[in-house]
Structure formats: structure tokens, C-alpha cells
N, CA, C and O of each residue as an XYZ file, in Angstrom:
412
protein
N       0.684     -0.955     -0.084
C       0.085     -0.002      0.014
C       0.769      1.467      0.082
O       1.316      1.837      1.120
N       0.725      2.105     -0.821
C       1.531      3.272     -0.983
C       0.839      4.462     -0.030
O      -0.346      4.590      0.278
N       2.173      5.416      0.386
C       1.486      6.103      1.558
C       2.081      7.593      0.820
O       3.189      7.796      0.323
N       1.097      8.374      0.936
C       2.041     10.019      0.644
C       2.392     10.564      1.747
O       1.720     10.263      2.734
N       3.289     11.315      1.882
C       3.789     11.961      3.028
C       4.575     13.425      2.672
O       5.468     13.533      1.832
N       4.110     14.371      3.392
C       4.554     16.061      2.698
C       5.643     16.118      3.723
O       5.524     15.562      4.815
N       6.590     16.720      3.405
C       7.663     16.851      4.311
C       8.332     18.120      4.446
O       8.186     18.822      3.445
N       8.890     18.540      5.192
C       9.619     20.196      4.947
C      11.106     19.598      5.830
O      11.224     18.641      6.596
N      12.214     20.703      5.301
C      13.413     20.641      5.522
C      13.381     20.357      7.406
O      12.522     20.927      8.079
N      14.314     19.522      7.987
C      14.068     19.410      9.221
C      13.219     18.362      9.665
O      13.355     18.117     10.864
N      12.416     17.696      9.083
C      11.682     16.652      9.497
C      12.411     15.245      9.305
O      12.935     14.891      8.249
N      12.378     14.662     10.219
C      12.666     13.006     10.189
C      11.696     12.134     10.391
O      11.348     11.586     11.437
N      11.162     12.015      8.995
C       9.730     10.610      9.342
C      10.458      9.401      9.258
O      11.645      9.338      8.937
N       9.835      8.575      9.510
C       9.981      7.184      9.708
C       9.488      6.023      9.015
O       8.388      5.632      9.404
N      10.148      5.239      7.885
C       9.192      4.564      7.099
C       9.819      3.217      7.232
O      11.000      2.983      6.972
N       8.850      2.255      7.702
C       9.175      0.907      8.155
C      10.209      0.745      9.322
O      10.661     -0.362      9.614
N      10.582      1.950     10.011
C      11.850      1.435     10.871
C      13.108      2.137     10.319
O      14.155      1.948     10.938
N      13.126      2.878      9.291
C      13.978      3.595      8.760
C      13.967      4.952      8.723
O      12.949      5.422      8.215
N      15.022      5.961      9.216
C      14.410      7.250      9.178
C      15.129      8.017      8.413
O      16.345      7.914      8.251
N      14.325      8.904      7.858
C      14.577      9.673      6.718
C      14.916     10.730      7.070
O      14.132     10.872      8.009
N      15.556     11.714      7.047
C      15.986     13.012      7.527
C      16.158     13.900      6.657
O      17.049     13.768      5.817
N      15.324     15.010      6.680
C      14.971     15.859      5.567
C      16.169     17.357      5.553
O      15.987     18.473      6.040
N      17.189     16.897      4.913
C      18.494     17.702      4.998
C      18.327     19.052      4.501
O      18.605     20.050      5.166
N      17.728     19.071      2.962
C      17.533     20.455      2.295
C      16.254     20.139      1.078
O      16.119     19.044      0.532
N      15.523     21.149      0.853
C      14.922     21.259     -0.289
C      15.441     22.459     -0.996
O      15.718     23.595     -0.610
N      15.487     21.891     -2.095
C      15.647     23.617     -2.989
C      16.124     23.521     -4.394
O      15.413     22.699     -4.973
N      16.986     23.991     -5.148
C      17.191     23.970     -6.382
C      18.665     23.685     -6.572
O      19.514     24.356     -5.987
N      19.036     22.477     -7.566
C      20.684     22.225     -7.848
C      20.497     22.183     -9.301
O      19.641     21.554     -9.923
N      21.308     22.849     -9.696
C      21.394     22.710    -11.418
C      20.246     23.206    -12.330
O      20.003     22.739    -13.443
N      19.661     24.073    -11.805
C      18.262     24.810    -12.272
C      17.098     23.903    -12.449
O      16.213     24.048    -13.293
N      17.213     22.692    -11.329
C      15.800     21.804    -11.125
C      16.065     21.693     -9.558
O      17.037     21.705     -8.802
N      14.496     21.562     -9.462
C      14.343     21.137     -7.766
C      14.945     20.113     -7.585
O      15.375     19.423     -8.510
N      15.096     19.806     -6.193
C      16.080     18.717     -5.549
C      15.844     18.496     -4.113
O      15.527     19.469     -3.429
N      15.951     17.409     -3.607
C      15.748     17.116     -2.011
C      17.266     16.381     -1.505
O      17.949     15.623     -2.195
N      17.471     16.703     -0.529
C      18.812     16.011      0.186
C      18.524     15.261      1.365
O      18.051     15.882      2.317
N      18.733     13.992      1.473
C      17.901     13.228      2.580
C      19.137     12.268      3.312
O      20.022     11.672      2.698
N      18.956     12.295      4.635
C      19.938     11.107      5.417
C      18.919     10.029      5.352
O      17.728     10.175      5.627
N      19.563      8.800      4.916
C      18.631      7.668      5.321
C      19.552      6.723      6.501
O      20.692      6.306      6.295
N      18.882      6.543      7.560
C      19.178      6.045      8.416
C      18.546      4.527      8.849
O      17.364      4.360      9.153
N      19.641      3.386      8.814
C      18.551      2.076      9.416
C      19.969      1.295     10.302
O      21.148      1.648     10.338
N      19.423      0.375     10.813
C      20.030     -0.251     11.492
C      21.316     -0.545     10.721
O      22.330     -0.352     11.391
N      21.492     -0.924      9.601
C      22.163     -1.124      8.727
C      23.367     -0.485      8.300
O      24.502     -0.921      8.107
N      22.740      0.907      8.174
C      23.350      1.757      6.945
C      22.976      3.287      7.549
O      21.998      3.491      8.268
N      23.988      4.386      7.100
C      23.758      5.566      6.981
C      24.221      6.381      5.983
O      25.435      6.580      5.952
N      23.424      6.967      5.047
C      24.020      7.929      3.994
C      23.169      8.766      3.339
O      21.972      8.586      3.118
N      23.970      9.850      2.990
C      23.006     11.113      2.603
C      23.162     10.792      1.105
O      24.121     10.282      0.527
N      21.761     11.295      0.531
C      21.547     11.243     -0.855
C      20.628     12.143     -1.285
O      19.634     12.434     -0.620
N      20.957     12.740     -2.650
C      19.767     14.003     -3.176
C      19.040     13.047     -4.397
O      19.461     12.070     -5.017
N      18.033     13.633     -4.432
C      17.330     13.232     -5.482
C      16.459     14.141     -6.047
O      16.097     15.153     -5.446
N      16.000     13.772     -7.467
C      15.168     14.981     -8.055
C      13.577     13.964     -7.940
O      13.465     12.829     -7.475
N      12.574     14.787     -8.495
C      11.250     14.259     -8.946
C      11.275     13.111     -9.569
O      12.070     12.931    -10.491
N      10.435     12.180     -9.175
C      10.250     10.711     -9.881
C      11.559      9.805     -9.324
O      11.643      8.598     -9.554
N      12.226     10.302     -8.818
C      13.732      9.119     -8.328
C      13.123      8.265     -7.111
O      12.262      8.776     -6.396
N      13.550      7.049     -6.901
C      13.462      6.290     -6.008
C      14.569      5.460     -5.313
O      15.627      5.206     -5.888
N      14.301      5.065     -4.115
C      15.324      4.404     -3.638
C      14.724      3.332     -2.655
O      13.793      3.627     -1.905
N      15.228      2.205     -2.680
C      14.884      1.156     -1.748
C      15.432      1.236     -0.459
O      16.634      1.435     -0.289
N      14.603      1.089      0.494
C      14.954      1.672      1.896
C      15.267      0.023      2.211
O      14.713     -0.956      1.710
N      16.260      0.072      3.133
C      16.783     -1.480      3.844
C      15.568     -2.265      4.535
O      15.092     -2.119      5.661
N      15.196     -3.204      3.432
C      14.239     -4.051      4.520
C      12.868     -3.406      4.786
O      12.148     -3.950      5.624
N      12.447     -2.326      4.170
C      11.394     -1.309      4.560
C      10.449     -1.147      3.548
O       9.300     -0.801      3.820
N      10.936     -1.431      2.047
C      10.022     -0.682      1.183
C      10.566      0.125      0.084
O      11.749     -0.105     -0.165
N       9.890      1.158     -0.746
C      10.291      1.966     -1.427
C       9.978      3.344     -0.912
O       8.949      3.632     -0.302
N      10.999      4.205     -1.226
C      10.763      5.720     -1.252
C      10.778      6.358     -2.442
O      11.798      6.205     -3.114
N       9.834      7.095     -2.920
C       9.713      7.835     -4.138
C       9.823      9.235     -4.142
O       9.638      9.657     -3.001
N      10.013      9.991     -4.827
C      10.228     11.649     -4.706
C       9.186     11.736     -5.563
O       9.404     11.486     -6.749
N       7.600     12.176     -5.051
C       6.756     12.371     -5.980
C       6.637     13.905     -6.419
O       6.083     14.252     -7.462
N       7.177     14.714     -5.574
C       7.035     16.330     -6.172
C       7.973     17.202     -4.929
O       7.986     16.969     -3.720
N       8.717     18.253     -5.678
C       9.336     19.124     -4.792
C       9.179     20.377     -5.111
O       9.373     20.771     -6.261
N       8.797     21.182     -4.110
C       8.349     22.452     -4.242
C       9.207     23.310     -3.520
O       8.929     23.475     -2.332
N      10.249     23.926     -4.013
C      11.439     25.189     -3.283
C      10.946     26.325     -2.720
O      10.331     27.130     -3.419
N      11.117     26.501     -1.616
C      10.987     28.126     -1.403
C      10.409     28.877     -2.419
O      10.942     28.829     -3.528
N       9.425     29.559     -2.254
C       8.817     30.786     -2.997
C       8.504     32.086     -2.142
O       7.667     31.951     -1.250
N       9.072     33.296     -2.315
C       8.834     33.982     -1.341
C       8.352     33.773      0.320
O       9.246     33.276      1.005
N       7.340     34.018      0.898
C       7.553     33.664      1.995
C       7.035     32.010      2.415
O       7.001     31.595      3.574
N       6.654     31.208      1.200
C       6.204     30.321      1.588
C       7.398     28.854      1.591
O       7.970     28.603      0.530
N       7.583     28.285      2.398
C       8.319     27.217      2.742
C       8.456     26.198      1.899
O       7.405     25.759      1.432
N       9.650     25.598      1.507
C      10.076     24.708      0.686
C       9.457     23.209      1.106
O       9.809     22.722      2.181
N       8.694     22.617      0.391
C       7.861     21.613      0.825
C       8.291     20.226     -0.505
O       8.461     20.434     -1.707
N       8.379     18.806      0.247
C       8.108     17.585     -0.890
C       7.359     16.470     -0.526
O       7.330     15.949      0.589
N       6.714     16.110     -1.595
C       5.933     15.041     -1.314
C       6.626     13.696     -1.603
O       7.150     13.418     -2.682
N       6.578     12.959     -0.614
C       7.253     11.458     -0.844
C       6.021     10.609     -0.891
O       4.992     10.929     -0.296
N       6.157      9.391     -1.694
C       5.509      8.147     -1.590
C       6.304      6.859     -1.299
O       7.199      6.341     -1.966
N       5.772      6.490     -0.181
C       6.479      5.354      0.485
C       5.470      4.119      0.079
O       4.242      4.170      0.153
N       6.279      2.965     -0.380
C       5.340      1.344     -0.670
C       5.958      0.777      0.318
O       7.186      0.818      0.390
N       5.169      0.135      1.269
C       6.091     -0.870      2.347
C       5.978     -2.059      1.315
O       7.104     -2.369      0.926
N       5.106     -2.727      0.817
C       5.134     -3.607     -0.062
C       5.980     -3.760     -1.303
O       5.834     -4.816     -1.917
N       6.703     -3.017     -1.696
C       7.741     -2.833     -2.799
C       9.366     -3.040     -2.061
O       9.988     -2.079     -1.608
N       9.856     -4.369     -2.046
C      10.937     -4.483     -1.375
C      12.109     -4.914     -2.482
O      13.291     -5.007     -2.150
N      11.620     -5.175     -3.885
C      12.482     -5.652     -4.887
C      13.599     -4.803     -5.070
O      13.450     -3.626     -4.741
N      14.791     -5.198     -5.573
C      16.007     -4.322     -6.039
C      15.390     -3.521     -7.101
O      15.666     -2.321     -7.112
N      14.478     -4.059     -8.131
C      14.162     -3.384     -9.203
C      13.299     -2.029     -8.749
O      12.958     -1.167     -9.558
N      13.119     -2.002     -7.883
C      11.899     -0.722     -7.276
C      12.987      0.573     -7.480
O      12.549      1.651     -7.883
N      14.391      0.405     -7.185
C      15.226      1.640     -7.397
C      15.676      2.145     -8.496
O      16.676      1.628     -8.994
N      15.270      2.870     -8.908
C      15.819      3.718    -10.096
C      17.015      4.064    -10.041
O      17.456      4.556     -9.002
N      17.789      3.886    -11.131
C      18.824      3.996    -11.063
C      19.481      5.534    -10.924
O      18.954      6.288    -11.741
N      20.527      6.209    -10.072
C      20.386      7.399    -10.019
C      21.593      7.996    -11.215
O      22.462      7.292    -11.729
N      21.417      9.153    -11.418
C      22.773      9.628    -12.272
C      23.412     10.685    -11.057
O      22.744     11.390    -10.301
N      24.876     10.572    -11.111
C      25.598     11.488     -9.931
C      25.396     12.977    -10.391
O      25.420     13.397    -11.548
N      25.184     13.705     -9.197
C      24.969     15.139     -9.612
C      25.357     15.852     -8.027
O      25.174     15.289     -6.947
N      25.889     17.126     -8.217
C      26.525     17.710     -7.375
C      25.564     17.777     -5.936
O      26.122     17.699     -4.841
N      24.111     17.924     -6.045
C      23.790     18.149     -5.017
C      23.517     19.444     -4.653
O      24.010     20.323     -5.360
N      22.701     19.832     -3.511
C      22.195     20.964     -3.229
C      23.570     21.877     -2.490
O      24.474     21.414     -1.794
N      23.304     23.586     -3.006
C      24.738     24.064     -2.480
C      24.515     24.249     -0.874
O      25.447     24.617     -0.159
């Protein structure tokens, strides 16, 4: 079952026991981007994503970046993440192209 979660910078939602810290939401290389810390009992890593990219959370399912809205004037930045606890296959994770990340 897929669950949609709206996140803001500084939040630390947990998906299937895996913590996902929202480090930064903004623009990198002229496109919306989000940078997160993924923390499970077996690993900890920082990773950046663009809309539509996904990652396999160790033993917990798949997390996909549904949309990213950088800050605009007085409106705070936010992103919508889609979590699927039933999809734990390796094929669920889209290959990620390296990029500089957020400044």
C-alpha cells in the first residue's frame, strides 16, 4: 500500500523503521532537488534526489520523490514522498545519475 507524506526541511519521518532526515529542499543545477539522510540499523548515507526518483529502503520498502516545491517568497519549501511498504524488490530503485547535490 502506498502512503503519501508531505515533508519540510528538518523533519525526520520514519518509514518501516528507517529514518529519513530531510536535510535540504531547494534547487540544484536549475531543477528542484531534495537531500536526505537515510538511517537504518545497517546503514547511514546522505543522498540527493530529483522528482520521480526512488530508493529502496533496507528491508522496509520503496521511497519515491513524488514532487518538490522549493521555497517561493514567504512560502516554505516542501516535498511529497510516496512510500510503498510492499515493494522491497531491487528493481524498485531507479538508477541515479550522479550530480553535485544542493549548495
